[in-house]
Amino acid sequence: MSTEGATMPYDEDAPRDDAARGDVAHEDAPRDDAARDDMTRGEMPRPALRRRHNVGATSAPSLLLTILGEYVLPAGRPVWTSALVAALAGLGVEEKASRQSLARTAAEGFIVAERTGRRVRWHLSEPGRRLLTDGAERIYSFAEPTARWDGRWLLVSVAVPDGQRQLRHQLRTRMSWAGFGSPAPGLWVSPNAGREVEAKQIVTDLGLAEAALSFTGPFAGIGGQHTLVEQAWNLGELTDRYRAFLDEFTGACPAPGEPTLLAQTRLVHEWRRFPFLDPRLPAELLPRDWIGLRAGTLFRALHDGWHGEAQRHWRELASDA
Protein backbone atom coordinates (compact mmCIF):
# COMPACT_ATOMS: atom_id res chain seq x y z
CA MET A 1 0.00 0.00 0.00
CA SER A 2 1.28 3.46 -0.85
CA THR A 3 2.17 5.61 2.13
CA GLU A 4 2.27 8.79 0.10
CA GLY A 5 -0.43 11.16 1.14
CA ALA A 6 -2.39 11.10 4.34
CA THR A 7 -3.39 13.46 7.02
CA MET A 8 -3.38 13.39 10.72
CA PRO A 9 -6.20 11.69 12.47
CA TYR A 10 -7.93 13.51 15.28
CA ASP A 11 -10.50 13.00 17.97
CA GLU A 12 -12.35 14.93 20.59
CA ASP A 13 -10.48 12.99 23.29
CA ALA A 14 -6.99 13.39 21.91
CA PRO A 15 -4.47 14.94 24.33
CA ARG A 16 -3.69 18.62 23.94
CA ASP A 17 0.02 18.79 24.60
CA ASP A 18 1.84 16.68 22.04
CA ALA A 19 2.35 17.76 18.45
CA ALA A 20 3.11 14.21 17.43
CA ARG A 21 -0.43 13.18 18.31
CA GLY A 22 -1.92 15.05 15.42
CA ASP A 23 -4.49 17.22 17.20
CA VAL A 24 -5.44 20.47 15.56
CA ALA A 25 -7.48 23.38 16.77
CA HIS A 26 -11.22 23.22 16.41
CA GLU A 27 -12.43 25.98 14.12
CA ASP A 28 -14.54 27.48 16.90
CA ALA A 29 -11.87 27.26 19.58
CA PRO A 30 -10.48 30.54 20.91
CA ARG A 31 -7.15 31.63 19.49
CA ASP A 32 -4.01 30.92 21.44
CA ASP A 33 -2.77 34.11 23.16
CA ALA A 34 0.87 33.34 22.42
CA ALA A 35 0.07 32.85 18.75
CA ARG A 36 -1.72 36.22 18.66
CA ASP A 37 1.28 37.91 20.26
CA ASP A 38 3.64 36.35 17.74
CA MET A 39 1.47 37.53 14.86
CA THR A 40 1.40 41.07 16.29
CA ARG A 41 5.20 41.07 16.35
CA GLY A 42 5.32 39.70 12.79
CA GLU A 43 6.74 36.36 13.94
CA MET A 44 5.73 32.86 12.99
CA PRO A 45 3.00 31.74 15.44
CA ARG A 46 3.69 28.66 17.51
CA PRO A 47 1.36 25.78 16.61
CA ALA A 48 -1.54 25.66 19.05
CA LEU A 49 -2.81 22.12 19.56
CA ARG A 50 -6.28 21.51 20.92
CA ARG A 51 -8.84 18.73 21.06
CA ARG A 52 -11.37 18.24 18.32
CA HIS A 53 -14.85 18.85 19.65
CA ASN A 54 -16.58 16.42 17.31
CA VAL A 55 -14.79 13.47 15.78
CA GLY A 56 -17.47 13.11 13.13
CA ALA A 57 -17.39 16.71 11.99
CA THR A 58 -16.84 17.45 8.31
CA SER A 59 -15.80 21.07 8.62
CA ALA A 60 -13.89 23.23 6.19
CA PRO A 61 -10.71 23.33 8.36
CA SER A 62 -10.66 19.56 8.79
CA LEU A 63 -11.19 18.96 5.07
CA LEU A 64 -8.38 21.41 4.34
CA LEU A 65 -6.05 19.40 6.57
CA THR A 66 -7.01 16.22 4.74
CA ILE A 67 -6.11 17.85 1.41
CA LEU A 68 -2.84 19.19 2.78
CA GLY A 69 -1.85 15.76 4.04
CA GLU A 70 -3.05 13.73 1.10
CA TYR A 71 -1.76 15.90 -1.76
CA VAL A 72 0.36 18.88 -0.70
CA LEU A 73 2.65 16.94 1.65
CA PRO A 74 3.75 14.25 -0.87
CA ALA A 75 4.07 16.83 -3.67
CA GLY A 76 6.65 18.73 -1.63
CA ARG A 77 5.76 22.02 -3.30
CA PRO A 78 3.79 25.13 -2.31
CA VAL A 79 0.22 25.37 -3.53
CA TRP A 80 -1.80 28.34 -4.75
CA THR A 81 -4.87 29.46 -2.84
CA SER A 82 -7.00 28.90 -5.94
CA ALA A 83 -6.12 25.18 -6.07
CA LEU A 84 -7.09 24.64 -2.45
CA VAL A 85 -10.29 26.64 -2.85
CA ALA A 86 -11.21 24.63 -5.96
CA ALA A 87 -10.62 21.29 -4.23
CA LEU A 88 -12.68 22.36 -1.22
CA ALA A 89 -15.45 23.62 -3.51
CA GLY A 90 -15.74 20.12 -4.95
CA LEU A 91 -16.35 18.91 -1.40
CA GLY A 92 -19.13 21.43 -0.86
CA VAL A 93 -17.18 24.17 0.93
CA GLU A 94 -17.95 27.77 -0.03
CA GLU A 95 -15.07 30.05 -1.01
CA LYS A 96 -15.44 32.30 2.04
CA ALA A 97 -15.22 29.31 4.39
CA SER A 98 -12.20 27.98 2.49
CA ARG A 99 -10.31 31.26 2.83
CA GLN A 100 -11.19 31.50 6.51
CA SER A 101 -9.88 27.96 7.00
CA LEU A 102 -6.59 28.87 5.34
CA ALA A 103 -6.20 31.89 7.59
CA ARG A 104 -6.96 29.89 10.71
CA THR A 105 -4.65 27.04 9.76
CA ALA A 106 -1.90 29.59 9.18
CA ALA A 107 -2.64 31.18 12.56
CA GLU A 108 -2.15 27.76 14.14
CA GLY A 109 1.32 27.62 12.59
CA PHE A 110 0.84 24.71 10.17
CA ILE A 111 1.07 26.62 6.88
CA VAL A 112 2.87 29.79 5.79
CA ALA A 113 1.72 32.26 3.12
CA GLU A 114 3.96 33.56 0.34
CA ARG A 115 2.62 36.46 -1.70
CA THR A 116 3.54 36.72 -5.39
CA GLY A 117 2.03 39.87 -6.83
CA ARG A 118 -1.68 39.65 -6.11
CA ARG A 119 -1.61 35.89 -5.62
CA VAL A 120 -0.80 33.82 -2.54
CA ARG A 121 0.63 30.36 -2.32
CA TRP A 122 1.04 28.24 0.78
CA HIS A 123 3.98 26.27 2.17
CA LEU A 124 3.75 23.67 4.90
CA SER A 125 5.66 24.87 7.95
CA GLU A 126 8.11 22.49 9.57
CA PRO A 127 5.67 21.76 12.43
CA GLY A 128 2.92 21.22 9.86
CA ARG A 129 5.04 18.87 7.77
CA ARG A 130 6.09 16.93 10.87
CA LEU A 131 2.50 16.66 12.06
CA LEU A 132 1.19 15.45 8.71
CA THR A 133 4.01 12.94 8.31
CA ASP A 134 3.30 11.49 11.73
CA GLY A 135 -0.37 11.31 10.83
CA ALA A 136 0.39 9.41 7.63
CA GLU A 137 2.37 6.81 9.54
CA ARG A 138 -0.38 6.40 12.11
CA ILE A 139 -3.28 6.18 9.70
CA TYR A 140 -1.65 3.57 7.46
CA SER A 141 -0.21 1.45 10.25
CA PHE A 142 -3.68 1.45 11.77
CA ALA A 143 -5.15 0.03 8.57
CA GLU A 144 -2.88 -3.05 8.80
CA PRO A 145 -3.87 -6.21 10.74
CA THR A 146 -2.69 -6.42 14.35
CA ALA A 147 0.25 -8.60 15.37
CA ARG A 148 -0.27 -11.87 17.23
CA TRP A 149 -1.10 -11.28 20.90
CA ASP A 150 1.22 -12.54 23.64
CA GLY A 151 -1.69 -12.96 26.08
CA ARG A 152 -0.50 -10.33 28.55
CA TRP A 153 -2.60 -7.54 30.02
CA LEU A 154 -1.50 -4.21 31.44
CA LEU A 155 -3.55 -2.91 34.37
CA VAL A 156 -3.12 0.62 35.68
CA SER A 157 -4.84 1.74 38.88
CA VAL A 158 -4.99 5.51 39.39
CA ALA A 159 -6.57 7.24 42.37
CA VAL A 160 -7.69 10.77 41.46
CA PRO A 161 -8.46 12.95 44.51
CA ASP A 162 -12.11 13.73 45.15
CA GLY A 163 -13.23 17.00 43.65
CA GLN A 164 -10.55 16.97 40.91
CA ARG A 165 -13.05 16.73 38.08
CA GLN A 166 -10.84 18.41 35.48
CA LEU A 167 -7.89 16.20 36.38
CA ARG A 168 -10.08 13.12 36.11
CA HIS A 169 -11.23 14.27 32.67
CA GLN A 170 -7.65 14.82 31.53
CA LEU A 171 -6.72 11.34 32.68
CA ARG A 172 -9.71 9.83 30.94
CA THR A 173 -9.07 11.57 27.64
CA ARG A 174 -5.38 10.75 27.52
CA MET A 175 -5.74 7.12 28.60
CA SER A 176 -8.62 6.58 26.17
CA TRP A 177 -6.62 8.13 23.37
CA ALA A 178 -3.75 5.74 24.17
CA GLY A 179 -6.10 2.78 23.69
CA PHE A 180 -6.89 1.97 27.33
CA GLY A 181 -10.33 0.93 28.46
CA SER A 182 -11.86 1.42 31.89
CA PRO A 183 -13.96 -1.46 33.25
CA ALA A 184 -14.33 0.24 36.66
CA PRO A 185 -13.63 3.69 38.17
CA GLY A 186 -9.91 4.25 38.65
CA LEU A 187 -8.91 1.12 36.70
CA TRP A 188 -7.47 1.14 33.18
CA VAL A 189 -6.64 -1.94 31.11
CA SER A 190 -4.92 -2.71 27.82
CA PRO A 191 -4.00 -6.00 26.12
CA ASN A 192 -0.81 -4.28 24.95
CA ALA A 193 1.71 -4.53 27.79
CA GLY A 194 4.07 -2.31 25.84
CA ARG A 195 1.84 0.67 26.57
CA GLU A 196 3.19 0.83 30.12
CA VAL A 197 5.73 3.47 29.07
CA GLU A 198 2.98 5.65 27.65
CA ALA A 199 0.79 5.16 30.72
CA LYS A 200 3.68 6.13 32.97
CA GLN A 201 4.22 9.30 30.96
CA ILE A 202 0.55 10.21 31.25
CA VAL A 203 0.29 9.82 35.02
CA THR A 204 3.61 11.61 35.47
CA ASP A 205 2.50 14.53 33.33
CA LEU A 206 -0.69 14.82 35.35
CA GLY A 207 1.08 14.62 38.71
CA LEU A 208 -0.53 11.27 39.54
CA ALA A 209 2.54 9.01 39.56
CA GLU A 210 2.45 8.63 43.34
CA ALA A 211 -1.22 7.62 43.17
CA ALA A 212 -0.78 5.00 40.43
CA LEU A 213 0.06 1.30 40.35
CA SER A 214 0.60 -0.96 37.33
CA PHE A 215 0.59 -4.71 36.77
CA THR A 216 1.28 -6.88 33.73
CA GLY A 217 0.52 -10.54 33.21
CA PRO A 218 -1.94 -13.06 31.76
CA PHE A 219 -5.62 -13.07 32.65
CA ALA A 220 -6.38 -15.04 35.82
CA GLY A 221 -9.18 -17.51 36.49
CA ILE A 222 -11.89 -15.16 37.78
CA GLY A 223 -14.30 -13.78 35.19
CA GLY A 224 -13.72 -13.80 31.45
CA GLN A 225 -11.65 -11.76 29.05
CA HIS A 226 -14.54 -11.05 26.71
CA THR A 227 -16.60 -9.78 29.63
CA LEU A 228 -13.74 -7.47 30.53
CA VAL A 229 -13.65 -6.16 26.96
CA GLU A 230 -17.39 -5.48 27.03
CA GLN A 231 -17.03 -3.53 30.27
CA ALA A 232 -13.98 -1.55 29.20
CA TRP A 233 -14.80 -0.57 25.60
CA ASN A 234 -17.96 0.29 23.68
CA LEU A 235 -17.50 -1.98 20.69
CA GLY A 236 -21.18 -1.62 19.76
CA GLU A 237 -20.80 2.06 18.94
CA LEU A 238 -17.54 1.38 17.11
CA THR A 239 -19.29 -1.32 15.07
CA ASP A 240 -21.93 1.20 14.01
CA ARG A 241 -19.26 3.63 12.83
CA TYR A 242 -17.46 0.96 10.84
CA ARG A 243 -20.75 -0.14 9.31
CA ALA A 244 -21.47 3.43 8.21
CA PHE A 245 -18.01 3.58 6.61
CA LEU A 246 -18.61 0.32 4.74
CA ASP A 247 -22.08 1.45 3.63
CA GLU A 248 -20.66 4.67 2.22
CA PHE A 249 -17.68 3.28 0.31
CA THR A 250 -18.46 -0.33 -0.63
CA GLY A 251 -18.87 -0.49 -4.39
CA ALA A 252 -17.66 3.07 -4.95
CA CYS A 253 -16.30 3.52 -8.48
CA PRO A 254 -15.71 7.19 -9.29
CA ALA A 255 -14.99 8.41 -12.80
CA PRO A 256 -11.43 9.50 -13.63
CA GLY A 257 -10.31 13.02 -12.87
CA GLU A 258 -12.00 15.19 -10.28
CA PRO A 259 -14.49 12.51 -9.10
CA THR A 260 -11.59 10.22 -8.11
CA LEU A 261 -9.76 13.02 -6.31
CA LEU A 262 -12.90 13.92 -4.35
CA ALA A 263 -13.67 10.28 -3.55
CA GLN A 264 -10.11 9.70 -2.32
CA THR A 265 -10.29 12.82 -0.16
CA ARG A 266 -13.57 11.73 1.41
CA LEU A 267 -12.21 8.21 1.95
CA VAL A 268 -9.16 9.42 3.87
CA HIS A 269 -11.18 12.03 5.72
CA GLU A 270 -13.65 9.44 7.01
CA TRP A 271 -10.98 6.84 7.80
CA ARG A 272 -8.69 9.09 9.78
CA ARG A 273 -11.08 9.19 12.74
CA PHE A 274 -10.77 5.47 13.46
CA PRO A 275 -7.29 5.46 15.05
CA PHE A 276 -8.86 7.50 17.86
CA LEU A 277 -11.99 5.39 18.19
CA ASP A 278 -10.67 1.85 17.88
CA PRO A 279 -8.42 0.50 20.68
CA ARG A 280 -6.93 -2.04 18.25
CA LEU A 281 -7.68 -5.09 20.34
CA PRO A 282 -6.03 -8.37 19.31
CA ALA A 283 -8.12 -10.76 17.23
CA GLU A 284 -8.46 -13.14 20.18
CA LEU A 285 -10.55 -10.53 22.03
CA LEU A 286 -12.72 -9.35 19.15
CA PRO A 287 -16.03 -10.73 17.91
CA ARG A 288 -15.79 -13.29 15.15
CA ASP A 289 -15.62 -11.69 11.69
CA TRP A 290 -14.81 -8.31 13.26
CA ILE A 291 -16.17 -5.54 11.05
CA GLY A 292 -13.10 -3.38 11.62
CA LEU A 293 -10.98 -5.84 9.63
CA ARG A 294 -13.35 -5.62 6.68
CA ALA A 295 -13.29 -1.84 6.88
CA GLY A 296 -9.49 -1.80 6.92
CA THR A 297 -9.33 -4.11 3.91
CA LEU A 298 -11.74 -1.87 2.01
CA PHE A 299 -9.79 1.27 2.90
CA ARG A 300 -6.50 -0.19 1.69
CA ALA A 301 -8.01 -1.51 -1.54
CA LEU A 302 -9.78 1.72 -2.45
CA HIS A 303 -6.91 3.99 -1.47
CA ASP A 304 -4.42 1.97 -3.50
CA GLY A 305 -6.79 1.79 -6.45
CA TRP A 306 -7.54 5.51 -6.52
CA HIS A 307 -4.12 6.79 -5.51
CA GLY A 308 -2.51 7.26 -8.92
CA GLU A 309 -5.48 8.98 -10.56
CA ALA A 310 -6.17 11.19 -7.55
CA GLN A 311 -2.55 12.35 -7.43
CA ARG A 312 -2.50 12.91 -11.20
CA HIS A 313 -5.59 15.11 -11.07
CA TRP A 314 -4.20 17.03 -8.10
CA ARG A 315 -1.04 17.83 -10.07
CA GLU A 316 -3.21 19.03 -12.93
CA LEU A 317 -5.35 21.14 -10.61
CA ALA A 318 -2.35 22.63 -8.83
CA SER A 319 -0.55 23.47 -12.08
CA ASP A 320 -3.62 25.15 -13.61
CA ALA A 321 -4.41 27.23 -10.53
GROMACS .gro file of C-alpha atoms in nm:
model
  321
    1MET     CA    1   0.000   0.000   0.000
    2SER     CA    2   0.128   0.346  -0.085
    3THR     CA    3   0.217   0.561   0.213
    4GLU     CA    4   0.227   0.879   0.010
    5GLY     CA    5  -0.043   1.116   0.114
    6ALA     CA    6  -0.239   1.110   0.434
    7THR     CA    7  -0.339   1.346   0.702
    8MET     CA    8  -0.338   1.339   1.072
    9PRO     CA    9  -0.620   1.169   1.247
   10TYR     CA   10  -0.793   1.351   1.528
   11ASP     CA   11  -1.050   1.300   1.797
   12GLU     CA   12  -1.235   1.493   2.059
   13ASP     CA   13  -1.048   1.299   2.329
   14ALA     CA   14  -0.699   1.339   2.191
   15PRO     CA   15  -0.447   1.494   2.433
   16ARG     CA   16  -0.369   1.862   2.394
   17ASP     CA   17   0.002   1.879   2.460
   18ASP     CA   18   0.184   1.668   2.204
   19ALA     CA   19   0.235   1.776   1.845
   20ALA     CA   20   0.311   1.421   1.743
   21ARG     CA   21  -0.043   1.318   1.831
   22GLY     CA   22  -0.192   1.505   1.542
   23ASP     CA   23  -0.449   1.722   1.720
   24VAL     CA   24  -0.544   2.047   1.556
   25ALA     CA   25  -0.748   2.338   1.677
   26HIS     CA   26  -1.122   2.322   1.641
   27GLU     CA   27  -1.243   2.598   1.412
   28ASP     CA   28  -1.454   2.748   1.690
   29ALA     CA   29  -1.187   2.726   1.958
   30PRO     CA   30  -1.048   3.054   2.091
   31ARG     CA   31  -0.715   3.163   1.949
   32ASP     CA   32  -0.401   3.092   2.144
   33ASP     CA   33  -0.277   3.411   2.316
   34ALA     CA   34   0.087   3.334   2.242
   35ALA     CA   35   0.007   3.285   1.875
   36ARG     CA   36  -0.172   3.622   1.866
   37ASP     CA   37   0.128   3.791   2.026
   38ASP     CA   38   0.364   3.635   1.774
   39MET     CA   39   0.147   3.753   1.486
   40THR     CA   40   0.140   4.107   1.629
   41ARG     CA   41   0.520   4.107   1.635
   42GLY     CA   42   0.532   3.970   1.279
   43GLU     CA   43   0.674   3.636   1.394
   44MET     CA   44   0.573   3.286   1.299
   45PRO     CA   45   0.300   3.174   1.544
   46ARG     CA   46   0.369   2.866   1.751
   47PRO     CA   47   0.136   2.578   1.661
   48ALA     CA   48  -0.154   2.566   1.905
   49LEU     CA   49  -0.281   2.212   1.956
   50ARG     CA   50  -0.628   2.151   2.092
   51ARG     CA   51  -0.884   1.873   2.106
   52ARG     CA   52  -1.137   1.824   1.832
   53HIS     CA   53  -1.485   1.885   1.965
   54ASN     CA   54  -1.658   1.642   1.731
   55VAL     CA   55  -1.479   1.347   1.578
   56GLY     CA   56  -1.747   1.311   1.313
   57ALA     CA   57  -1.739   1.671   1.199
   58THR     CA   58  -1.684   1.745   0.831
   59SER     CA   59  -1.580   2.107   0.862
   60ALA     CA   60  -1.389   2.323   0.619
   61PRO     CA   61  -1.071   2.333   0.836
   62SER     CA   62  -1.066   1.956   0.879
   63LEU     CA   63  -1.119   1.896   0.507
   64LEU     CA   64  -0.838   2.141   0.434
   65LEU     CA   65  -0.605   1.940   0.657
   66THR     CA   66  -0.701   1.622   0.474
   67ILE     CA   67  -0.611   1.785   0.141
   68LEU     CA   68  -0.284   1.919   0.278
   69GLY     CA   69  -0.185   1.576   0.404
   70GLU     CA   70  -0.305   1.373   0.110
   71TYR     CA   71  -0.176   1.590  -0.176
   72VAL     CA   72   0.036   1.888  -0.070
   73LEU     CA   73   0.265   1.694   0.165
   74PRO     CA   74   0.375   1.425  -0.087
   75ALA     CA   75   0.407   1.683  -0.367
   76GLY     CA   76   0.665   1.873  -0.163
   77ARG     CA   77   0.576   2.202  -0.330
   78PRO     CA   78   0.379   2.513  -0.231
   79VAL     CA   79   0.022   2.537  -0.353
   80TRP     CA   80  -0.180   2.834  -0.475
   81THR     CA   81  -0.487   2.946  -0.284
   82SER     CA   82  -0.700   2.890  -0.594
   83ALA     CA   83  -0.612   2.518  -0.607
   84LEU     CA   84  -0.709   2.464  -0.245
   85VAL     CA   85  -1.029   2.664  -0.285
   86ALA     CA   86  -1.121   2.463  -0.596
   87ALA     CA   87  -1.062   2.129  -0.423
   88LEU     CA   88  -1.268   2.236  -0.122
   89ALA     CA   89  -1.545   2.362  -0.351
   90GLY     CA   90  -1.574   2.012  -0.495
   91LEU     CA   91  -1.635   1.891  -0.140
   92GLY     CA   92  -1.913   2.143  -0.086
   93VAL     CA   93  -1.718   2.417   0.093
   94GLU     CA   94  -1.795   2.777  -0.003
   95GLU     CA   95  -1.507   3.005  -0.101
   96LYS     CA   96  -1.544   3.230   0.204
   97ALA     CA   97  -1.522   2.931   0.439
   98SER     CA   98  -1.220   2.798   0.249
   99ARG     CA   99  -1.031   3.126   0.283
  100GLN     CA  100  -1.119   3.150   0.651
  101SER     CA  101  -0.988   2.796   0.700
  102LEU     CA  102  -0.659   2.887   0.534
  103ALA     CA  103  -0.620   3.189   0.759
  104ARG     CA  104  -0.696   2.989   1.071
  105THR     CA  105  -0.465   2.704   0.976
  106ALA     CA  106  -0.190   2.959   0.918
  107ALA     CA  107  -0.264   3.118   1.256
  108GLU     CA  108  -0.215   2.776   1.414
  109GLY     CA  109   0.132   2.762   1.259
  110PHE     CA  110   0.084   2.471   1.017
  111ILE     CA  111   0.107   2.662   0.688
  112VAL     CA  112   0.287   2.979   0.579
  113ALA     CA  113   0.172   3.226   0.312
  114GLU     CA  114   0.396   3.356   0.034
  115ARG     CA  115   0.262   3.646  -0.170
  116THR     CA  116   0.354   3.672  -0.539
  117GLY     CA  117   0.203   3.987  -0.683
  118ARG     CA  118  -0.168   3.965  -0.611
  119ARG     CA  119  -0.161   3.589  -0.562
  120VAL     CA  120  -0.080   3.382  -0.254
  121ARG     CA  121   0.063   3.036  -0.232
  122TRP     CA  122   0.104   2.824   0.078
  123HIS     CA  123   0.398   2.627   0.217
  124LEU     CA  124   0.375   2.367   0.490
  125SER     CA  125   0.566   2.487   0.795
  126GLU     CA  126   0.811   2.249   0.957
  127PRO     CA  127   0.567   2.176   1.243
  128GLY     CA  128   0.292   2.122   0.986
  129ARG     CA  129   0.504   1.887   0.777
  130ARG     CA  130   0.609   1.693   1.087
  131LEU     CA  131   0.250   1.666   1.206
  132LEU     CA  132   0.119   1.545   0.871
  133THR     CA  133   0.401   1.294   0.831
  134ASP     CA  134   0.330   1.149   1.173
  135GLY     CA  135  -0.037   1.131   1.083
  136ALA     CA  136   0.039   0.941   0.763
  137GLU     CA  137   0.237   0.681   0.954
  138ARG     CA  138  -0.038   0.640   1.211
  139ILE     CA  139  -0.328   0.618   0.970
  140TYR     CA  140  -0.165   0.357   0.746
  141SER     CA  141  -0.021   0.145   1.025
  142PHE     CA  142  -0.368   0.145   1.177
  143ALA     CA  143  -0.515   0.003   0.857
  144GLU     CA  144  -0.288  -0.305   0.880
  145PRO     CA  145  -0.387  -0.621   1.074
  146THR     CA  146  -0.269  -0.642   1.435
  147ALA     CA  147   0.025  -0.860   1.537
  148ARG     CA  148  -0.027  -1.187   1.723
  149TRP     CA  149  -0.110  -1.128   2.090
  150ASP     CA  150   0.122  -1.254   2.364
  151GLY     CA  151  -0.169  -1.296   2.608
  152ARG     CA  152  -0.050  -1.033   2.855
  153TRP     CA  153  -0.260  -0.754   3.002
  154LEU     CA  154  -0.150  -0.421   3.144
  155LEU     CA  155  -0.355  -0.291   3.437
  156VAL     CA  156  -0.312   0.062   3.568
  157SER     CA  157  -0.484   0.174   3.888
  158VAL     CA  158  -0.499   0.551   3.939
  159ALA     CA  159  -0.657   0.724   4.237
  160VAL     CA  160  -0.769   1.077   4.146
  161PRO     CA  161  -0.846   1.295   4.451
  162ASP     CA  162  -1.211   1.373   4.515
  163GLY     CA  163  -1.323   1.700   4.365
  164GLN     CA  164  -1.055   1.697   4.091
  165ARG     CA  165  -1.305   1.673   3.808
  166GLN     CA  166  -1.084   1.841   3.548
  167LEU     CA  167  -0.789   1.620   3.638
  168ARG     CA  168  -1.008   1.312   3.611
  169HIS     CA  169  -1.123   1.427   3.267
  170GLN     CA  170  -0.765   1.482   3.153
  171LEU     CA  171  -0.672   1.134   3.268
  172ARG     CA  172  -0.971   0.983   3.094
  173THR     CA  173  -0.907   1.157   2.764
  174ARG     CA  174  -0.538   1.075   2.752
  175MET     CA  175  -0.574   0.712   2.860
  176SER     CA  176  -0.862   0.658   2.617
  177TRP     CA  177  -0.662   0.813   2.337
  178ALA     CA  178  -0.375   0.574   2.417
  179GLY     CA  179  -0.610   0.278   2.369
  180PHE     CA  180  -0.689   0.197   2.733
  181GLY     CA  181  -1.033   0.093   2.846
  182SER     CA  182  -1.186   0.142   3.189
  183PRO     CA  183  -1.396  -0.146   3.325
  184ALA     CA  184  -1.433   0.024   3.666
  185PRO     CA  185  -1.363   0.369   3.817
  186GLY     CA  186  -0.991   0.425   3.865
  187LEU     CA  187  -0.891   0.112   3.670
  188TRP     CA  188  -0.747   0.114   3.318
  189VAL     CA  189  -0.664  -0.194   3.111
  190SER     CA  190  -0.492  -0.271   2.782
  191PRO     CA  191  -0.400  -0.600   2.612
  192ASN     CA  192  -0.081  -0.428   2.495
  193ALA     CA  193   0.171  -0.453   2.779
  194GLY     CA  194   0.407  -0.231   2.584
  195ARG     CA  195   0.184   0.067   2.657
  196GLU     CA  196   0.319   0.083   3.012
  197VAL     CA  197   0.573   0.347   2.907
  198GLU     CA  198   0.298   0.565   2.765
  199ALA     CA  199   0.079   0.516   3.072
  200LYS     CA  200   0.368   0.613   3.297
  201GLN     CA  201   0.422   0.930   3.096
  202ILE     CA  202   0.055   1.021   3.125
  203VAL     CA  203   0.029   0.982   3.502
  204THR     CA  204   0.361   1.161   3.547
  205ASP     CA  205   0.250   1.453   3.333
  206LEU     CA  206  -0.069   1.482   3.535
  207GLY     CA  207   0.108   1.462   3.871
  208LEU     CA  208  -0.053   1.127   3.954
  209ALA     CA  209   0.254   0.901   3.956
  210GLU     CA  210   0.245   0.863   4.334
  211ALA     CA  211  -0.122   0.762   4.317
  212ALA     CA  212  -0.078   0.500   4.043
  213LEU     CA  213   0.006   0.130   4.035
  214SER     CA  214   0.060  -0.096   3.733
  215PHE     CA  215   0.059  -0.471   3.677
  216THR     CA  216   0.128  -0.688   3.373
  217GLY     CA  217   0.052  -1.054   3.321
  218PRO     CA  218  -0.194  -1.306   3.176
  219PHE     CA  219  -0.562  -1.307   3.265
  220ALA     CA  220  -0.638  -1.504   3.582
  221GLY     CA  221  -0.918  -1.751   3.649
  222ILE     CA  222  -1.189  -1.516   3.778
  223GLY     CA  223  -1.430  -1.378   3.519
  224GLY     CA  224  -1.372  -1.380   3.145
  225GLN     CA  225  -1.165  -1.176   2.905
  226HIS     CA  226  -1.454  -1.105   2.671
  227THR     CA  227  -1.660  -0.978   2.963
  228LEU     CA  228  -1.374  -0.747   3.053
  229VAL     CA  229  -1.365  -0.616   2.696
  230GLU     CA  230  -1.739  -0.548   2.703
  231GLN     CA  231  -1.703  -0.353   3.027
  232ALA     CA  232  -1.398  -0.155   2.920
  233TRP     CA  233  -1.480  -0.057   2.560
  234ASN     CA  234  -1.796   0.029   2.368
  235LEU     CA  235  -1.750  -0.198   2.069
  236GLY     CA  236  -2.118  -0.162   1.976
  237GLU     CA  237  -2.080   0.206   1.894
  238LEU     CA  238  -1.754   0.138   1.711
  239THR     CA  239  -1.929  -0.132   1.507
  240ASP     CA  240  -2.193   0.120   1.401
  241ARG     CA  241  -1.926   0.363   1.283
  242TYR     CA  242  -1.746   0.096   1.084
  243ARG     CA  243  -2.075  -0.014   0.931
  244ALA     CA  244  -2.147   0.343   0.821
  245PHE     CA  245  -1.801   0.358   0.661
  246LEU     CA  246  -1.861   0.032   0.474
  247ASP     CA  247  -2.208   0.145   0.363
  248GLU     CA  248  -2.066   0.467   0.222
  249PHE     CA  249  -1.768   0.328   0.031
  250THR     CA  250  -1.846  -0.033  -0.063
  251GLY     CA  251  -1.887  -0.049  -0.439
  252ALA     CA  252  -1.766   0.307  -0.495
  253CYS     CA  253  -1.630   0.352  -0.848
  254PRO     CA  254  -1.571   0.719  -0.929
  255ALA     CA  255  -1.499   0.841  -1.280
  256PRO     CA  256  -1.143   0.950  -1.363
  257GLY     CA  257  -1.031   1.302  -1.287
  258GLU     CA  258  -1.200   1.519  -1.028
  259PRO     CA  259  -1.449   1.251  -0.910
  260THR     CA  260  -1.159   1.022  -0.811
  261LEU     CA  261  -0.976   1.302  -0.631
  262LEU     CA  262  -1.290   1.392  -0.435
  263ALA     CA  263  -1.367   1.028  -0.355
  264GLN     CA  264  -1.011   0.970  -0.232
  265THR     CA  265  -1.029   1.282  -0.016
  266ARG     CA  266  -1.357   1.173   0.141
  267LEU     CA  267  -1.221   0.821   0.195
  268VAL     CA  268  -0.916   0.942   0.387
  269HIS     CA  269  -1.118   1.203   0.572
  270GLU     CA  270  -1.365   0.944   0.701
  271TRP     CA  271  -1.098   0.684   0.780
  272ARG     CA  272  -0.869   0.909   0.978
  273ARG     CA  273  -1.108   0.919   1.274
  274PHE     CA  274  -1.077   0.547   1.346
  275PRO     CA  275  -0.729   0.546   1.505
  276PHE     CA  276  -0.886   0.750   1.786
  277LEU     CA  277  -1.199   0.539   1.819
  278ASP     CA  278  -1.067   0.185   1.788
  279PRO     CA  279  -0.842   0.050   2.068
  280ARG     CA  280  -0.693  -0.204   1.825
  281LEU     CA  281  -0.768  -0.509   2.034
  282PRO     CA  282  -0.603  -0.837   1.931
  283ALA     CA  283  -0.812  -1.076   1.723
  284GLU     CA  284  -0.846  -1.314   2.018
  285LEU     CA  285  -1.055  -1.053   2.203
  286LEU     CA  286  -1.272  -0.935   1.915
  287PRO     CA  287  -1.603  -1.073   1.791
  288ARG     CA  288  -1.579  -1.329   1.515
  289ASP     CA  289  -1.562  -1.169   1.169
  290TRP     CA  290  -1.481  -0.831   1.326
  291ILE     CA  291  -1.617  -0.554   1.105
  292GLY     CA  292  -1.310  -0.338   1.162
  293LEU     CA  293  -1.098  -0.584   0.963
  294ARG     CA  294  -1.335  -0.562   0.668
  295ALA     CA  295  -1.329  -0.184   0.688
  296GLY     CA  296  -0.949  -0.180   0.692
  297THR     CA  297  -0.933  -0.411   0.391
  298LEU     CA  298  -1.174  -0.187   0.201
  299PHE     CA  299  -0.979   0.127   0.290
  300ARG     CA  300  -0.650  -0.019   0.169
  301ALA     CA  301  -0.801  -0.151  -0.154
  302LEU     CA  302  -0.978   0.172  -0.245
  303HIS     CA  303  -0.691   0.399  -0.147
  304ASP     CA  304  -0.442   0.197  -0.350
  305GLY     CA  305  -0.679   0.179  -0.645
  306TRP     CA  306  -0.754   0.551  -0.652
  307HIS     CA  307  -0.412   0.679  -0.551
  308GLY     CA  308  -0.251   0.726  -0.892
  309GLU     CA  309  -0.548   0.898  -1.056
  310ALA     CA  310  -0.617   1.119  -0.755
  311GLN     CA  311  -0.255   1.235  -0.743
  312ARG     CA  312  -0.250   1.291  -1.120
  313HIS     CA  313  -0.559   1.511  -1.107
  314TRP     CA  314  -0.420   1.703  -0.810
  315ARG     CA  315  -0.104   1.783  -1.007
  316GLU     CA  316  -0.321   1.903  -1.293
  317LEU     CA  317  -0.535   2.114  -1.061
  318ALA     CA  318  -0.235   2.263  -0.883
  319SER     CA  319  -0.055   2.347  -1.208
  320ASP     CA  320  -0.362   2.515  -1.361
  321ALA     CA  321  -0.441   2.723  -1.053
   0.00000   0.00000   0.00000
